[in-house]
Tab-separated table of C-alpha atoms and ligand atoms in Angstrom:
chain	number	residue	atom	x	y	z
A	180	MET	CA	-24.054	-5.736	-16.700
A	181	MET	CA	-21.815	-3.108	-15.184
A	182	ASP	CA	-18.005	-3.805	-15.763
A	183	ARG	CA	-16.491	-4.789	-13.100
A	184	PRO	CA	-13.776	-2.382	-11.987
A	185	ARG	CA	-10.145	-3.464	-11.847
A	186	LEU	CA	-7.956	-3.393	-9.102
A	187	THR	CA	-5.466	-1.314	-8.804
A	188	VAL	CA	-2.335	-1.569	-6.676
A	189	LEU	CA	-0.157	0.650	-5.297
A	190	SER	CA	3.441	0.122	-4.520
A	191	GLY	CA	6.606	1.931	-4.105
A	192	PRO	CA	9.610	2.454	-0.950
A	193	SER	CA	8.485	3.260	2.189
A	194	GLY	CA	8.984	7.382	3.090
A	195	VAL	CA	7.543	7.573	-0.484
A	196	GLY	CA	4.439	9.428	0.063
A	197	LYS	CA	1.937	6.571	-0.337
A	198	SER	CA	-0.217	7.183	2.560
A	199	THR	CA	-0.257	10.878	1.886
A	200	VAL	CA	-1.312	10.373	-2.006
A	201	VAL	CA	-4.026	8.116	-0.735
A	202	ALA	CA	-4.676	10.429	2.310
A	203	HIS	CA	-5.639	13.400	-0.121
A	204	MET	CA	-6.792	11.553	-3.921
A	205	ARG	CA	-10.127	10.113	-0.801
A	206	LYS	CA	-10.314	13.549	0.669
A	207	VAL	CA	-11.530	14.662	-3.204
A	208	HIS	CA	-12.736	11.011	-4.154
A	209	PRO	CA	-14.598	9.252	-1.172
A	210	GLU	CA	-15.849	6.724	-3.324
A	211	VAL	CA	-12.929	4.737	-4.019
A	212	TRP	CA	-12.372	2.165	-1.814
A	213	LEU	CA	-9.176	1.621	0.226
A	214	SER	CA	-8.471	-1.754	1.398
A	215	VAL	CA	-7.473	-2.294	4.953
A	216	SER	CA	-4.755	-4.272	5.736
A	217	ALA	CA	-3.538	-6.483	8.864
A	218	THR	CA	-0.182	-6.203	10.206
A	219	THR	CA	1.821	-7.011	13.069
A	220	ARG	CA	3.882	-3.669	13.539
A	221	LYS	CA	2.287	-1.227	16.378
A	222	PRO	CA	0.755	1.937	15.620
A	223	ARG	CA	1.870	4.727	15.133
A	224	PRO	CA	0.698	7.853	16.873
A	225	GLY	CA	-2.680	8.836	15.286
A	226	GLU	CA	-3.669	5.681	13.552
A	227	LYS	CA	-6.736	3.889	14.567
A	228	HIS	CA	-7.689	-0.123	15.060
A	229	GLY	CA	-10.049	-0.432	11.515
A	230	VAL	CA	-8.804	2.790	9.812
A	231	GLN	CA	-4.992	2.937	8.914
A	232	TYR	CA	-4.876	-1.426	9.892
A	233	TYR	CA	-6.363	-3.730	11.951
A	234	PHE	CA	-3.464	-4.243	14.233
A	235	VAL	CA	-3.140	-7.669	15.487
A	236	ASP	CA	-1.006	-9.431	17.414
A	237	ASP	CA	1.306	-12.766	15.886
A	238	ASP	CA	-1.211	-15.326	16.679
A	239	GLU	CA	-4.210	-13.247	15.018
A	240	PHE	CA	-2.341	-13.017	12.151
A	241	ASP	CA	-1.069	-16.777	12.217
A	242	LYS	CA	-5.011	-17.212	12.460
A	243	LEU	CA	-5.909	-14.857	9.491
A	244	VAL	CA	-3.174	-16.449	6.983
A	245	ALA	CA	-4.290	-20.397	8.835
A	246	ASN	CA	-8.008	-19.219	7.552
A	247	GLY	CA	-7.347	-18.395	4.178
A	248	GLU	CA	-8.984	-14.931	5.188
A	249	LEU	CA	-5.747	-12.963	3.115
A	250	LEU	CA	-5.474	-12.272	-0.604
A	251	GLU	CA	-2.633	-11.606	0.108
A	252	TRP	CA	0.172	-11.622	2.599
A	253	ALA	CA	3.811	-10.269	3.355
A	254	ASP	CA	6.553	-9.873	5.954
A	255	PHE	CA	7.798	-6.232	5.444
A	256	ALA	CA	10.768	-5.190	7.639
A	257	GLY	CA	10.131	-6.893	10.406
A	258	HIS	CA	6.576	-7.216	10.431
A	259	ARG	CA	3.718	-8.879	8.597
A	260	TYR	CA	0.951	-7.014	6.644
A	261	GLY	CA	-2.160	-8.404	4.632
A	262	THR	CA	-4.798	-7.787	2.557
A	263	PRO	CA	-8.303	-9.016	3.773
A	264	ARG	CA	-9.572	-11.151	0.959
A	265	GLN	CA	-13.820	-10.944	1.415
A	266	PRO	CA	-13.920	-6.908	1.019
A	267	VAL	CA	-11.801	-6.801	-1.999
A	268	LEU	CA	-14.032	-9.010	-3.434
A	269	GLU	CA	-17.665	-8.378	-2.139
A	270	LYS	CA	-16.297	-4.123	-3.691
A	271	LEU	CA	-14.917	-5.359	-6.717
A	272	ASP	CA	-18.260	-7.515	-7.411
A	273	ALA	CA	-20.405	-4.258	-6.212
A	274	GLY	CA	-18.894	-2.294	-9.130
A	275	VAL	CA	-16.350	0.025	-6.658
A	276	PRO	CA	-12.608	0.831	-7.666
A	277	VAL	CA	-10.862	-0.554	-5.240
A	278	LEU	CA	-7.379	0.298	-4.208
A	279	LEU	CA	-4.519	-1.877	-2.317
A	280	GLU	CA	-1.711	0.167	-0.842
A	281	ILE	CA	1.537	-2.577	-0.288
A	282	ASP	CA	4.982	-3.681	-0.774
A	283	LEU	CA	6.262	-5.356	-3.841
A	284	GLN	CA	5.948	-8.490	-2.132
A	285	GLY	CA	2.304	-8.187	-1.772
A	286	ALA	CA	2.051	-6.451	-5.626
A	287	ARG	CA	3.421	-9.695	-7.058
A	288	LEU	CA	0.780	-11.572	-5.557
A	289	VAL	CA	-1.931	-10.011	-6.402
A	290	ARG	CA	-0.485	-10.232	-10.204
A	291	LYS	CA	-0.675	-14.064	-9.680
A	292	ALA	CA	-4.012	-14.060	-7.735
A	293	MET	CA	-5.540	-11.648	-10.436
A	294	PRO	CA	-3.924	-11.023	-13.842
A	295	GLU	CA	-6.322	-8.065	-14.349
A	296	ALA	CA	-4.785	-6.082	-11.400
A	297	GLN	CA	-3.212	-2.888	-12.452
A	298	LEU	CA	-0.189	-2.510	-10.961
A	299	VAL	CA	0.949	1.092	-9.991
A	300	PHE	CA	4.371	2.095	-8.790
A	301	LEU	CA	5.553	5.020	-7.420
A	302	ALA	CA	8.617	6.607	-7.278
A	303	PRO	CA	10.571	9.080	-5.441
A	304	PRO	CA	11.987	12.186	-7.278
A	305	SER	CA	15.299	11.140	-6.155
A	306	TRP	CA	16.731	9.371	-3.751
A	307	GLU	CA	17.961	11.509	-1.397
A	308	GLU	CA	14.056	13.542	-1.191
A	309	LEU	CA	13.420	9.520	-0.239
A	310	VAL	CA	16.012	9.374	2.194
A	311	ARG	CA	14.647	12.847	3.562
A	312	ARG	CA	11.331	12.137	3.282
A	313	LEU	CA	11.610	8.489	5.893
A	314	THR	CA	13.956	10.992	8.391
A	315	GLY	CA	11.447	14.063	7.897
A	316	ARG	CA	8.631	11.933	8.812
A	317	GLY	CA	9.879	11.441	12.493
A	318	THR	CA	7.841	7.917	13.071
A	319	GLU	CA	11.135	5.357	12.855
A	320	SER	CA	13.885	5.286	14.807
A	321	PRO	CA	17.194	5.313	13.183
A	322	GLU	CA	18.004	1.026	13.276
A	323	VAL	CA	14.314	0.955	11.418
A	324	ILE	CA	14.845	3.473	8.362
A	325	GLU	CA	18.209	1.678	7.738
A	326	ARG	CA	15.782	-1.399	7.641
A	327	ARG	CA	13.460	0.826	5.491
A	328	LEU	CA	16.047	2.586	3.280
A	329	ALA	CA	17.283	-1.338	2.355
A	330	ALA	CA	13.913	-2.754	1.896
A	331	ALA	CA	13.653	0.334	-0.594
A	332	ARG	CA	16.710	0.031	-2.620
A	333	VAL	CA	14.903	-3.385	-3.456
A	334	GLU	CA	11.843	-1.760	-4.477
A	335	LEU	CA	13.303	0.465	-6.570
A	336	ALA	CA	14.923	-1.960	-8.760
A	337	ALA	CA	11.966	-3.745	-9.371
A	338	GLU	CA	9.650	-0.787	-10.651
A	339	SER	CA	9.462	-2.362	-14.628
A	340	GLU	CA	7.762	-5.049	-13.079
A	341	PHE	CA	4.837	-2.907	-13.078
A	342	ASP	CA	2.768	-1.434	-15.466
A	343	VAL	CA	2.594	2.131	-14.795
A	344	THR	CA	5.146	4.816	-12.648
A	345	LEU	CA	4.552	7.760	-11.214
A	346	VAL	CA	6.811	10.090	-9.744
A	347	ASN	CA	5.444	11.879	-6.339
A	348	THR	CA	7.024	15.088	-6.709
A	349	SER	CA	3.418	17.279	-6.175
A	350	VAL	CA	0.407	14.862	-4.221
A	351	GLU	CA	-2.309	16.292	-5.688
A	352	ASP	CA	-0.630	15.451	-9.342
A	353	VAL	CA	-0.471	12.041	-8.242
A	354	ALA	CA	-3.919	11.378	-6.824
A	355	ARG	CA	-4.971	12.769	-9.958
A	356	GLU	CA	-3.445	10.846	-11.912
A	357	LEU	CA	-3.922	7.541	-10.035
A	358	LEU	CA	-7.607	8.495	-10.112
A	359	ALA	CA	-7.450	8.701	-13.572
A	360	LEU	CA	-5.746	5.405	-13.925
A	361	MET	CA	-8.224	3.574	-11.835
A	362	GLY	CA	-11.268	4.991	-14.108
A	363	VAL	CA	-13.019	7.334	-11.486
A	364	VAL	CA	-12.186	10.314	-12.855
B	194	ADP	P1	4.418	6.432	2.635
B	194	ADP	O1	3.071	6.066	3.841
B	194	ADP	O2	5.317	5.741	1.158
B	194	ADP	O3	5.807	4.843	3.664
B	194	ADP	P2	4.168	8.818	3.884
B	194	ADP	O4	2.549	9.637	3.164
B	194	ADP	O5	3.949	8.316	4.679
B	194	ADP	O6	4.835	7.915	2.986
B	194	ADP	O7	5.074	10.586	3.672
B	194	ADP	C1	6.739	9.661	4.188
B	194	ADP	C2	6.520	11.356	3.883
B	194	ADP	O8	6.825	12.175	2.942
B	194	ADP	C3	5.823	12.207	5.181
B	194	ADP	O9	6.104	12.484	5.818
B	194	ADP	C4	5.051	12.805	4.040
B	194	ADP	O10	4.112	14.299	4.667
B	194	ADP	C5	6.056	13.747	3.224
B	194	ADP	N1	5.273	13.461	1.984
B	194	ADP	C6	4.908	12.985	1.068
B	194	ADP	N2	4.695	13.310	0.201
B	194	ADP	C7	4.856	14.081	-0.128
B	194	ADP	C8	5.471	14.919	-1.553
B	194	ADP	N3	4.452	15.049	-2.689
B	194	ADP	N4	6.488	16.185	-1.302
B	194	ADP	C9	6.974	15.981	-0.043
B	194	ADP	N5	6.812	15.437	0.925
B	194	ADP	C10	6.422	14.396	0.522
B	195	5GP	P1	3.874	0.815	7.325
B	195	5GP	O1	4.597	0.273	8.179
B	195	5GP	O2	4.474	2.175	6.758
B	195	5GP	O3	2.309	1.520	7.128
B	195	5GP	O4	3.904	-0.427	5.769
B	195	5GP	C1	4.784	-0.578	5.951
B	195	5GP	C2	5.229	-1.118	3.772
B	195	5GP	O5	3.663	-1.994	4.304
B	195	5GP	C3	4.485	-0.047	3.023
B	195	5GP	O6	5.051	-0.467	1.957
B	195	5GP	C4	3.170	-1.031	2.804
B	195	5GP	O7	2.713	-0.545	1.379
B	195	5GP	C5	2.616	-1.940	3.216
B	195	5GP	N1	1.309	-2.894	3.523
B	195	5GP	C6	0.622	-2.017	3.762
B	195	5GP	N2	0.178	-2.706	4.080
B	195	5GP	C7	-0.271	-4.568	3.176
B	195	5GP	C8	-0.585	-5.239	2.873
B	195	5GP	O8	-1.661	-6.227	3.221
B	195	5GP	N3	0.291	-6.364	2.351
B	195	5GP	C9	1.657	-6.191	2.187
B	195	5GP	N4	1.952	-6.777	0.821
B	195	5GP	N5	2.452	-4.907	2.110
B	195	5GP	C10	1.478	-4.673	2.638
């Protein structure tokens, strides 16, 4: 019987480059399956329903929670985000490597629900570089950036709770390291 691959969780402060690393990784290794979360935040330009996220309203999110359809969910900087449970379990059962890109609170909940999960922390080369990336992305207002930087301070302090830290200096290097941790290469 095929070994059930471990679930891998990638977390790290907003703006550190999680989406960029994951997008690169999937371009090189499309067989890695990335969970698509539900969120109550609005799409950024270019984001599509069902691709980056399932964009839902508060009522729909309430229903997902009430029906137990989420493996974990959390409030992040004023919006709710959650991982649909069933697709994750189906992929793991089918032997497909699964990656979740979620926040610190979500990572803690996954660790509780699935202790065999591997928790990976993506760290910025420096605080100044994190601020530069988050600001440079240009997708958030100054007020939202402030809220995300406040959350980032909390997330950076929790690095030691993770199994592994990867520093995002080079997207290609980090993507390769992450694939190795997932047993894909
Ligand atoms: P996150 O998903 O963690 O919030 P993003 O992937 O949106 O972060 O990246 C935030 C910004 O930082 C983007 O403008 C992205 O192009 C840039 N970025 C990501 N990784 C790097 C890197 N290794 N070096 C320089 N800039 C990067
Ligand atoms: P963003 O709004 O920048 O796409 O995401 C904000 C934060 O929410 C990021 O730290 C991202 O990893 C996290 N996030 C995305 N999806 C989920 C999810 O399903 N659950 C949890 N707990 N966090 C998520």
